[in-house]
Coordinates of C-alpha atoms and ligand atoms in Angstrom, one line a residue:
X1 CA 7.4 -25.7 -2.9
X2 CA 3.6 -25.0 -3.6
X3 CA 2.2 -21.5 -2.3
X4 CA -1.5 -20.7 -2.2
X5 CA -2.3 -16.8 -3.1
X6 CA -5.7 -15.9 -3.3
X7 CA -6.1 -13.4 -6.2
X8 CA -8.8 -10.7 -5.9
X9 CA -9.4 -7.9 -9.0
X10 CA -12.1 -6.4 -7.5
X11 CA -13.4 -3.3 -8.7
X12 CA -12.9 -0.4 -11.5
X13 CA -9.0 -0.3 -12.8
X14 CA -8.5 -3.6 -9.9
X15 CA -8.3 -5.8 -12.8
X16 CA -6.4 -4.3 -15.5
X17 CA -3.7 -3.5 -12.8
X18 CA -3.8 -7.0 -11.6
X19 CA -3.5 -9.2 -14.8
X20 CA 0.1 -7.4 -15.2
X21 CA 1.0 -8.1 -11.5
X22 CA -0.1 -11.8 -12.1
X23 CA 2.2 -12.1 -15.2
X24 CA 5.0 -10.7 -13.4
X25 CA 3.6 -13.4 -10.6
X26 CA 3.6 -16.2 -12.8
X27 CA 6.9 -15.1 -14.5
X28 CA 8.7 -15.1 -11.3
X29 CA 7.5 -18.6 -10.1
X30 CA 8.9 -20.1 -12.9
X31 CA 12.4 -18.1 -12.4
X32 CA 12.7 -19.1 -9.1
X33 CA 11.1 -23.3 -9.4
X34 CA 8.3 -21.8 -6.9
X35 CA 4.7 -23.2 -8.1
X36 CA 2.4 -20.6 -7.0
X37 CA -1.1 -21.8 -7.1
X38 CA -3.6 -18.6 -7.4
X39 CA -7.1 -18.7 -7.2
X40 CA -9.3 -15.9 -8.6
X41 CA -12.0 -14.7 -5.7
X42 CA -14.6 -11.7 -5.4
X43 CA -14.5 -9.1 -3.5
X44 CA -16.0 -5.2 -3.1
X45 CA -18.3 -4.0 -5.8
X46 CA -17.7 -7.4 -8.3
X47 CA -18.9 -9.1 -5.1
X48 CA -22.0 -7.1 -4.0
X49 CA -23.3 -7.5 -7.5
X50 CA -23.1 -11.2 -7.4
X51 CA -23.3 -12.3 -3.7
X52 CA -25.1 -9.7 -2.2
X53 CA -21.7 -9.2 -0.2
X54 CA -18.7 -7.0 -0.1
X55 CA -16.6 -10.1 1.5
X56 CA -18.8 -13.1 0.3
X57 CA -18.2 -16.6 2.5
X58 CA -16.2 -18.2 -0.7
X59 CA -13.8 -15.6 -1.3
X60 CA -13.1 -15.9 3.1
X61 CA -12.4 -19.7 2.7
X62 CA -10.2 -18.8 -0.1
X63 CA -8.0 -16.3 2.1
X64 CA -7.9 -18.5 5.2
X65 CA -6.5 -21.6 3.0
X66 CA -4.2 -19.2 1.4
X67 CA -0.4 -18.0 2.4
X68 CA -0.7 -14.7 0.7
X69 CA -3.2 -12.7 -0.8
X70 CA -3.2 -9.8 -4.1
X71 CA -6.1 -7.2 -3.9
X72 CA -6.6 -5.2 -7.1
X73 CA -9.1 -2.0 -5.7
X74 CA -12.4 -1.7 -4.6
X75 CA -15.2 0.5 -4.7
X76 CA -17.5 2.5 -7.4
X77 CA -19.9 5.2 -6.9
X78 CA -22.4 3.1 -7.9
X79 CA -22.4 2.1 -4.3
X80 CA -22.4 5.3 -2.7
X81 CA -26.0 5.0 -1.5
X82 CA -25.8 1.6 0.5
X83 CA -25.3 1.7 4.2
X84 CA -21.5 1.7 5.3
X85 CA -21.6 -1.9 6.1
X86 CA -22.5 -3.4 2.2
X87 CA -20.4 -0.7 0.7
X88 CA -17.3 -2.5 -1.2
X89 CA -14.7 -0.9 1.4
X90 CA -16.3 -2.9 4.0
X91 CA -15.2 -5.9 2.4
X92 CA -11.6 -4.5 2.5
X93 CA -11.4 -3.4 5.7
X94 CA -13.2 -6.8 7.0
X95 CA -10.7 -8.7 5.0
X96 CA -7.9 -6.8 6.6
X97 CA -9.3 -8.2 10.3
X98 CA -9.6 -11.9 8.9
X99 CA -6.5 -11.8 7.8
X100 CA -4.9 -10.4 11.3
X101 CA -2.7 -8.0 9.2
X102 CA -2.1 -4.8 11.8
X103 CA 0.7 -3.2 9.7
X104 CA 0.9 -1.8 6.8
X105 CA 4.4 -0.7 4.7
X106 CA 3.7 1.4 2.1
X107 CA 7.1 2.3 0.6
X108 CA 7.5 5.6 -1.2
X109 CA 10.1 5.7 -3.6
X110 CA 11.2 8.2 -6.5
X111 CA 12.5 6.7 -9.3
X112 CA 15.1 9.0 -10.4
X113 CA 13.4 9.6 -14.6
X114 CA 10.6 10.6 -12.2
X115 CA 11.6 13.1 -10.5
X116 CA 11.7 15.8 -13.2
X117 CA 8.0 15.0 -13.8
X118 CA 7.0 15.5 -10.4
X119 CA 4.4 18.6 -9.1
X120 CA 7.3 19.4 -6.4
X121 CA 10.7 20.3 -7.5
X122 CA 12.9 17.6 -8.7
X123 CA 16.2 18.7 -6.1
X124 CA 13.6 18.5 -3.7
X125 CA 11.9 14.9 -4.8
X126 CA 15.1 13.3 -6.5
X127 CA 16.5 10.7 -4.2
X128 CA 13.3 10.6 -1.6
X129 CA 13.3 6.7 -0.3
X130 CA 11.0 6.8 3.0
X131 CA 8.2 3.8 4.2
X132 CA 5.3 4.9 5.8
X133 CA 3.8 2.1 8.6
X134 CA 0.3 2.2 9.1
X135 CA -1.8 0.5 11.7
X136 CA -4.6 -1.1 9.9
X137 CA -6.5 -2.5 12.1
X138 CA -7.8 0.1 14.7
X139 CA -8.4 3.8 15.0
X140 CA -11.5 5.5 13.9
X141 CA -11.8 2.8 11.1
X142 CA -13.1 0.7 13.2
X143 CA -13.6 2.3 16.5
X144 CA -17.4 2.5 18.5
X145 CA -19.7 3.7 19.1
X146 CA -20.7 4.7 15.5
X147 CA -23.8 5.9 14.0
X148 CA -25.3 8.2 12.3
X149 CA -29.3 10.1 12.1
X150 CA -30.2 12.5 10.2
X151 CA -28.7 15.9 12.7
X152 CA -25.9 13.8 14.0
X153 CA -23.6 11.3 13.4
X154 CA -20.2 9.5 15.6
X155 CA -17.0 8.0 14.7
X156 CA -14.9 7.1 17.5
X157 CA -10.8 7.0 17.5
X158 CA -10.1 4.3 20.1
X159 CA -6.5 2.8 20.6
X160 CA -5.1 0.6 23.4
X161 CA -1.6 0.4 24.2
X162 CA -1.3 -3.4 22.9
X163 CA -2.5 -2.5 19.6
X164 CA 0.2 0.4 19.1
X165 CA 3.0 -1.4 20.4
X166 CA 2.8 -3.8 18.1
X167 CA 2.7 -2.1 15.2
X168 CA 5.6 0.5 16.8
X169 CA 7.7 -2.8 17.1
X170 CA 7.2 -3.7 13.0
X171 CA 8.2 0.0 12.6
X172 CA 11.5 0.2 15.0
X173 CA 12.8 -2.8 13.4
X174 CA 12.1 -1.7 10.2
X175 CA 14.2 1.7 11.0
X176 CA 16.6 -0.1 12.1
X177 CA 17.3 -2.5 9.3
X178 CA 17.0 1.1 7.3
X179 CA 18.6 4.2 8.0
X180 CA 17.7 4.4 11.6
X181 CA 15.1 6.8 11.8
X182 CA 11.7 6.4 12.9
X183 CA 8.8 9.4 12.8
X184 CA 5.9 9.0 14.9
X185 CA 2.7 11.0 13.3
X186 CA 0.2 12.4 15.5
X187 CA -2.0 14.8 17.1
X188 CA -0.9 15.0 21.1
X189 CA -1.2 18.7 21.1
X190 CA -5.5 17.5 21.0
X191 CA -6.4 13.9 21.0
X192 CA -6.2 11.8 23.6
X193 CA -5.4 8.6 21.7
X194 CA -2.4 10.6 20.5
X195 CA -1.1 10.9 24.0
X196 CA -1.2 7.3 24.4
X197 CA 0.1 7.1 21.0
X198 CA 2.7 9.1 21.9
X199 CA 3.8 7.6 24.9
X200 CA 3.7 3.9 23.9
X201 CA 5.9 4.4 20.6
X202 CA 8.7 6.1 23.3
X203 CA 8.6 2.9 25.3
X204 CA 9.0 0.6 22.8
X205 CA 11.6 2.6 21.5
X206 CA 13.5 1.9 24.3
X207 CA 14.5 -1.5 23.0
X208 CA 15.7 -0.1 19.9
X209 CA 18.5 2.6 21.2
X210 CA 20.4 3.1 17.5
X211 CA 16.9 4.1 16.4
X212 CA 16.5 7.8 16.3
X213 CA 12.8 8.8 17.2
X214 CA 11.3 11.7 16.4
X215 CA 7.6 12.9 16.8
X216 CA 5.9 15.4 14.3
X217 CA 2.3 16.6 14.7
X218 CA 0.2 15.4 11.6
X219 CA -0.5 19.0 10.1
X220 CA 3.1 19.6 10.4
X221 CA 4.2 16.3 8.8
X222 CA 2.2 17.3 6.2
X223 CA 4.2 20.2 5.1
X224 CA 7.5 18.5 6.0
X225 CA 6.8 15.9 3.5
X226 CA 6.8 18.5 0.8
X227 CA 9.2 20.5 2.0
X228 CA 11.6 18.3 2.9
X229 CA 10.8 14.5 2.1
X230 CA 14.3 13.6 2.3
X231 CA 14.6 14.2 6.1
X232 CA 11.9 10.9 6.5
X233 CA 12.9 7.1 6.8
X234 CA 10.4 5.6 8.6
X235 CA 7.2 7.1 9.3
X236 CA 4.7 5.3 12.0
X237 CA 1.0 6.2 12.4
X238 CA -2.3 5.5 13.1
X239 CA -4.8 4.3 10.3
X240 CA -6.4 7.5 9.4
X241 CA -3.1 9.3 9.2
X242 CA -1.4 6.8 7.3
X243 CA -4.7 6.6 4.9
X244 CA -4.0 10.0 4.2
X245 CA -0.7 11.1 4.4
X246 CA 0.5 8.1 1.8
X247 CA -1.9 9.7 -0.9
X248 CA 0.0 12.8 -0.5
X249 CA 3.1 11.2 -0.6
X250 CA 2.2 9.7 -3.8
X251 CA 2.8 13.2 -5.3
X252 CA 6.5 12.3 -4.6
X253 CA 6.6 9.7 -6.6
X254 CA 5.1 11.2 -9.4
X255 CA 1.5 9.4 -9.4
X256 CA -0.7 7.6 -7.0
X257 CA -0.4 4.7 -9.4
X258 CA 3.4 4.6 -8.4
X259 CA 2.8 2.8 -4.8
X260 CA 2.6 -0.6 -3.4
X261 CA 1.8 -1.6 -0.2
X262 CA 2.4 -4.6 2.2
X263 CA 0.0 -5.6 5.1
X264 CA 1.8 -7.3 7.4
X265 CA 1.1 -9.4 11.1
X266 CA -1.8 -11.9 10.2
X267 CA -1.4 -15.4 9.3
X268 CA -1.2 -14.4 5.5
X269 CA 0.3 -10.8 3.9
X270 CA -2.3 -9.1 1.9
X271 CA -1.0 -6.7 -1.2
X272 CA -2.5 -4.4 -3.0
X273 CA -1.4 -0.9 -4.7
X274 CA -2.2 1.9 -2.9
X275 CA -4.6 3.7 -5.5
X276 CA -8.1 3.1 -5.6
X277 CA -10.3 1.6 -8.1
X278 CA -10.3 5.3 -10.1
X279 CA -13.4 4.5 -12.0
X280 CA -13.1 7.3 -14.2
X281 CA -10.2 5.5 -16.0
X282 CA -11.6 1.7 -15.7
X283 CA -11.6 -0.3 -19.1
X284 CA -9.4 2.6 -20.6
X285 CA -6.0 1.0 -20.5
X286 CA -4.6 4.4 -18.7
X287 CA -4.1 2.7 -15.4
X288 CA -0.5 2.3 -13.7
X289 CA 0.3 -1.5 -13.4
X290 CA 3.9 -0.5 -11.1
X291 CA 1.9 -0.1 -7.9
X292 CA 0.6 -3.3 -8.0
X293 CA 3.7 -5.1 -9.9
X294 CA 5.4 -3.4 -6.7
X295 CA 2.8 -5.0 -4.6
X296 CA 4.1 -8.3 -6.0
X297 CA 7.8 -7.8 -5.3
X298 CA 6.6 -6.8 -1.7
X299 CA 4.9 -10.7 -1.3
X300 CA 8.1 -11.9 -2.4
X301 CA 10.1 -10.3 0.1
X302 CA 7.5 -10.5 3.2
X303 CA 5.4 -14.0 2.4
X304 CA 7.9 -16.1 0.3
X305 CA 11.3 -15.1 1.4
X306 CA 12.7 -14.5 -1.9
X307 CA 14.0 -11.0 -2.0
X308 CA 16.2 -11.8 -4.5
X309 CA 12.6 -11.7 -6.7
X310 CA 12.1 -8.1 -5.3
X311 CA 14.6 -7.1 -5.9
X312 CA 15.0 -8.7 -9.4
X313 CA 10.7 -6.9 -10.1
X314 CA 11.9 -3.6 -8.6
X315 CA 14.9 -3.5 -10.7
X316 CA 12.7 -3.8 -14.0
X317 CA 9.8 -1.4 -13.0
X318 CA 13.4 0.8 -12.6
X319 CA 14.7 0.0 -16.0
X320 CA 11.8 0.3 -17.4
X321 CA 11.3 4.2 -16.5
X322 CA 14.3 4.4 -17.2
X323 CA 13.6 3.5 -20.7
X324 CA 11.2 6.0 -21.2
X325 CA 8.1 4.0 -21.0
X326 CA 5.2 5.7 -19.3
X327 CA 1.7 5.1 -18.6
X328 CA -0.5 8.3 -18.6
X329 CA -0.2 9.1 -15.0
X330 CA 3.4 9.2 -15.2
X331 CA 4.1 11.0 -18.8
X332 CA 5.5 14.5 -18.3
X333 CA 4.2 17.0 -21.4
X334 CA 6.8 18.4 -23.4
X335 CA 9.8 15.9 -21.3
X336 CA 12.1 14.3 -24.2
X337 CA 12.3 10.2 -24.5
X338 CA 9.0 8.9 -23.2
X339 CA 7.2 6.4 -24.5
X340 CA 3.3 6.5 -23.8
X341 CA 2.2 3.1 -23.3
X342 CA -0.9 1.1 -22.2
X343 CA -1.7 -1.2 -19.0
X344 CA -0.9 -4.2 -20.9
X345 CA 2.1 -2.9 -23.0
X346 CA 3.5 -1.3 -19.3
X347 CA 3.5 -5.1 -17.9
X348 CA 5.1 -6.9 -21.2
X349 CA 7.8 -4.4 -20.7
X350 CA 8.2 -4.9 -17.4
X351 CA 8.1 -8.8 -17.9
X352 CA 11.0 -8.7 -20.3
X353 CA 13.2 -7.2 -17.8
X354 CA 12.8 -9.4 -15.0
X355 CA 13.5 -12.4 -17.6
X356 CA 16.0 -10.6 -19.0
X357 CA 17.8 -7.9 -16.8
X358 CA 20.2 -6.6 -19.4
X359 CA 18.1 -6.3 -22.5
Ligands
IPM1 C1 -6.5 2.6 1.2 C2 -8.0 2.9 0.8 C3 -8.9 2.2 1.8 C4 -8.6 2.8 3.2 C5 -10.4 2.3 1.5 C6 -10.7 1.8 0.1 C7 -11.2 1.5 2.6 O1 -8.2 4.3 0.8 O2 -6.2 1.4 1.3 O3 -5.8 3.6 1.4 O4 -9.1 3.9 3.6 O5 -7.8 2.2 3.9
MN2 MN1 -6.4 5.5 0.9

């Protein structure tokens, strides 16, 4: 069986972290007799500098013929003085709409040789296995009016009911495949939206009565997810939420670099680690590859159906911490047994493991 997956570095540490995902890609299609056909394409920064474009019209023909695409990072400072709508994160967020993709699982798990390195104490990290679900594709992201002059400027939060229940019916099922509990994130004591927010995720949850619901208030989800990250499975919320709440969450895990993410809904799944293009470590070899090796296993699971070969990546990124080896983000001063290792060398280790899950 052929699959098309449009492959896009992008921008700053994009594509060191994505020519170890595409080993680990390429490795796996030839475990499983899958012919995975992937074509390179431009997008953020990369793109702006050579189309003029954040989302230039080749790299959307790409994505619509594709089944799946892989998204590196994008943005640079370099950019920080063009209008919002040529900055590279517009070409992100625009692919997200082309692509349809309303949901997105970002998975937050702590390895257990990762749990002693953490900035929050390991009984307290050690064992933490939670999935936030993010709407993508509304919110103040994308809501209007917008502007800005020079005394005043608007962003607007806008959500209907269609566009949470749908993304409340991605996360009930989810809980319920998991552990059976789903938190809904948001601010009803103040917004509006929130109400309706609020209210929507009850009535969908009517149709999943194992499903234990619980609301939390953002500010105190904050604090629970330090103090107590064990009491979340599921976690739904709206964009900017979910934008901010998974970086903190990547303190659980030990590093941003840790965490992959799934976008799910449109007509093809669009993967990417949840860091950012961290330009202060580009072309350094320093970047972690396991978010977006991650990111790989999570196509296999929601665009190919193979979670046997999710199972089989997450297993290795596993054994591999296990090992010792550790990229600088994830080394712990002083800890015994590590092995300080490179982009490149992280991903050959990796790669032996999922060929050979024993060695
Ligand atoms: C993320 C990023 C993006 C977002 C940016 C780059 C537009 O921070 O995927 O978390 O805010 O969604
Ligand atoms: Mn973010």
């Amino acid at each position: 069986m052929k699959s098309k997956i449009a492959f896009l570095p992008g921008d700053g540490v994009g594509p060191e972290v994505l020519a170890e995902a595409r080993r680990v890609l390429e490795l796996c299609g030839r475990l499983y007799d899958r012919t995975f056909e992937i074509t390179e394409g431009a997008i953020g920064g990369t793109a702006i500098d050579r189309y003029d474009s954040p989302l230039p019209p080749p790299t959307i023909e790409l994505c619509k013929a594709s089944q799946a695409v892989l998204l590196g990072a994008v943005g640079d400072r370099k950019y920080d003085s063009l209008p919002s709508a040529k900055k590279p994160e517009r070409g992100l967020l625009d692919l997200r709409t082309l692509l349809g993709n309303y949901a997105n699982l970002r998975p937050v798990y702590v390895f257990d040789p990762l749990a002693d390195g953490s900035n929050v104490r390991p009984e307290v990290v050690r064992g933490v296995d939670l999935v936030f679900v993010r709407e993508l594709l509304g919110g103040v992201y994308f809501g209007t009016p917008r502007h800005r002059d020079k005394s005043r400027a608007v962003d607007t939060e806008v959500y209907t009911a269609d566009e949470v229940r749908r993304v409340a019916r991605v996360a009930f099922s989810l809980a319920q495949s998991r552990r059976k509990k789903l938190t809904s994130v948001d601010k009803a004591n103040v917004l509006e939206t929130s109400i309706l927010w609020r209210e929507t995720v009850a009535e969908v949850g009517r149709d999943y009565p194992e499903v234990a619901l619980e609301n939390l208030y953002v500010d105190n989800c904050a604090m629970q997810l330090i103090l107590k990250p064990k009491s979340f499975d599921v976690v739904v919320t709206n964009n900017l939420f979910g934008d901010i709440l998974s970086d903190e969450a990547g303190v659980l895990a030990g590093s941003l670099g840790m965490l992959p993410s799934a976008a799910i809904g449109g007509f093809a799944g669009l993967y990417e680690p949840v860091h950012g293009s961290a330009p202060d470590i580009a072309g350094t070899s320093q970047a972690n590859p396991i978010g977006a090796i991650g990111s790989v296993g999570m196509m296999f699971e929601h665009s190919f159906r193979l979670p046997e070969a999710a199972q089989r990546v997450q297993s290795a990124i596993g054994r591999a911490l296990d090992k010792g080896y550790r990229t600088r983000d994830i080394y712990s001063q002083g800890a015994a047994n590590q092995k300080l290792v490179t982009t490149r060398e992280m991903g050959d280790v990796i790669c032996k493991l999922v060929e050979q899950p024993d060695a």
